[in-house]
Amino acid sequence: MGRRLVPLTLDNLPDIPNRCRSCVFWELDPVSGQAAVKADTAALEKEGWISAVLLDWGSCGRVVYVDDVPVGFVLYAPPAYVPARRHFPRAPCRRTPCS
């Protein structure tokens, strides 16, 4: 059983499930995301987002293959590339002193 973990590129983007390839929840602000879904352009928007992050920052994900079959993936990016993060509550981390 051969296992590989490879950087996500536009070449292996089709190996991500269609449902995930057209989800732009994190990649676009809520209004733009809903507009992309209604216009059926979400997959194109996701591809554009991945392309922009690749050009500006580098690889923004990994794809796992087992015997050359894609079995999983992960996406990540710096906060500046994830506009939806602004719409979630957050608070500063509090550290407790060691005893």
CSV table of C-alpha atoms in Angstrom, one decimal:
chain,number,residue,atom,x,y,z
A,1,MET,CA,0.0,0.0,0.0
A,2,GLY,CA,1.7,3.2,-1.2
A,3,ARG,CA,0.9,6.4,0.6
A,4,ARG,CA,1.7,9.9,-0.6
A,5,LEU,CA,1.1,13.4,0.8
A,6,VAL,CA,1.4,16.0,-1.9
A,7,PRO,CA,0.9,19.7,-2.1
A,8,LEU,CA,-2.4,20.9,-3.4
A,9,THR,CA,-2.1,22.5,-6.9
A,10,LEU,CA,-4.5,23.4,-9.6
A,11,ASP,CA,-3.4,20.1,-11.3
A,12,ASN,CA,-4.7,17.9,-8.5
A,13,LEU,CA,-7.6,20.1,-7.5
A,14,PRO,CA,-10.0,17.7,-9.4
A,15,ASP,CA,-9.0,15.0,-6.9
A,16,ILE,CA,-10.9,16.9,-4.2
A,17,PRO,CA,-14.6,15.9,-3.9
A,18,ASN,CA,-17.0,18.1,-6.0
A,19,ARG,CA,-18.9,19.2,-2.9
A,20,CYS,CA,-15.7,20.5,-1.3
A,21,ARG,CA,-14.3,21.9,-4.5
A,22,SER,CA,-17.4,24.2,-4.8
A,23,CYS,CA,-17.6,25.2,-1.1
A,24,VAL,CA,-16.5,28.8,-0.6
A,25,PHE,CA,-17.6,29.3,3.0
A,26,TRP,CA,-14.1,30.3,4.2
A,27,GLU,CA,-12.7,31.7,1.0
A,28,LEU,CA,-15.2,34.4,0.4
A,29,ASP,CA,-17.1,36.8,2.6
A,30,PRO,CA,-20.7,35.6,3.3
A,31,VAL,CA,-22.4,37.9,0.7
A,32,SER,CA,-19.9,37.0,-2.1
A,33,GLY,CA,-20.1,33.4,-1.2
A,34,GLN,CA,-23.9,33.3,-1.4
A,35,ALA,CA,-23.8,35.1,-4.7
A,36,ALA,CA,-21.3,32.6,-6.1
A,37,VAL,CA,-23.5,29.7,-5.0
A,38,LYS,CA,-26.6,31.3,-6.6
A,39,ALA,CA,-24.7,32.0,-9.8
A,40,ASP,CA,-23.3,28.5,-9.8
A,41,THR,CA,-19.7,29.9,-10.0
A,42,ALA,CA,-18.5,28.6,-6.6
A,43,ALA,CA,-16.2,26.0,-8.0
A,44,LEU,CA,-14.6,28.7,-10.3
A,45,GLU,CA,-14.3,31.0,-7.3
A,46,LYS,CA,-12.6,28.3,-5.3
A,47,GLU,CA,-10.1,27.6,-8.1
A,48,GLY,CA,-9.4,31.4,-8.3
A,49,TRP,CA,-8.9,31.5,-4.6
A,50,ILE,CA,-6.5,28.6,-4.6
A,51,SER,CA,-4.6,30.1,-7.6
A,52,ALA,CA,-4.3,33.5,-5.8
A,53,VAL,CA,-3.0,31.9,-2.6
A,54,LEU,CA,-0.5,29.7,-4.5
A,55,LEU,CA,0.9,32.8,-6.3
A,56,ASP,CA,1.0,35.1,-3.3
A,57,TRP,CA,1.8,32.7,-0.4
A,58,GLY,CA,2.5,29.2,-1.7
A,59,SER,CA,0.8,25.9,-1.3
A,60,CYS,CA,-2.5,26.1,0.7
A,61,GLY,CA,-3.2,22.5,1.1
A,62,ARG,CA,-2.2,18.8,0.9
A,63,VAL,CA,-3.9,15.8,-0.7
A,64,VAL,CA,-3.4,12.3,0.6
A,65,TYR,CA,-3.2,9.4,-1.8
A,66,VAL,CA,-3.3,5.7,-1.0
A,67,ASP,CA,-2.3,3.6,-4.0
A,68,ASP,CA,-2.8,6.6,-6.2
A,69,VAL,CA,-6.4,7.1,-5.0
A,70,PRO,CA,-7.2,10.4,-3.3
A,71,VAL,CA,-8.4,9.6,0.3
A,72,GLY,CA,-8.2,13.0,2.0
A,73,PHE,CA,-7.2,16.6,1.9
A,74,VAL,CA,-6.7,19.7,4.0
A,75,LEU,CA,-6.8,23.4,3.1
A,76,TYR,CA,-5.1,26.2,5.0
A,77,ALA,CA,-4.0,29.8,4.5
A,78,PRO,CA,-3.0,32.8,6.4
A,79,PRO,CA,-5.8,34.8,8.0
A,80,ALA,CA,-5.7,37.5,5.4
A,81,TYR,CA,-6.9,34.9,2.8
A,82,VAL,CA,-9.8,33.7,4.9
A,83,PRO,CA,-12.4,36.5,5.0
A,84,ALA,CA,-15.1,34.4,6.7
A,85,ARG,CA,-13.0,34.3,9.9
A,86,ARG,CA,-14.1,37.8,10.7
A,87,HIS,CA,-17.6,36.7,11.3
A,88,PHE,CA,-16.9,34.3,14.2
A,89,PRO,CA,-16.5,35.4,17.8
A,90,ARG,CA,-13.1,35.4,19.2
A,91,ALA,CA,-11.3,36.5,22.3
A,92,PRO,CA,-7.7,36.8,23.4
A,93,CYS,CA,-6.1,33.6,24.8
A,94,ARG,CA,-5.6,33.6,28.5
A,95,ARG,CA,-2.7,31.9,30.0
A,96,THR,CA,-2.9,30.4,33.4
A,97,PRO,CA,0.3,30.5,35.5
A,98,CYS,CA,2.0,27.3,36.2
A,99,SER,CA,1.7,26.0,39.7
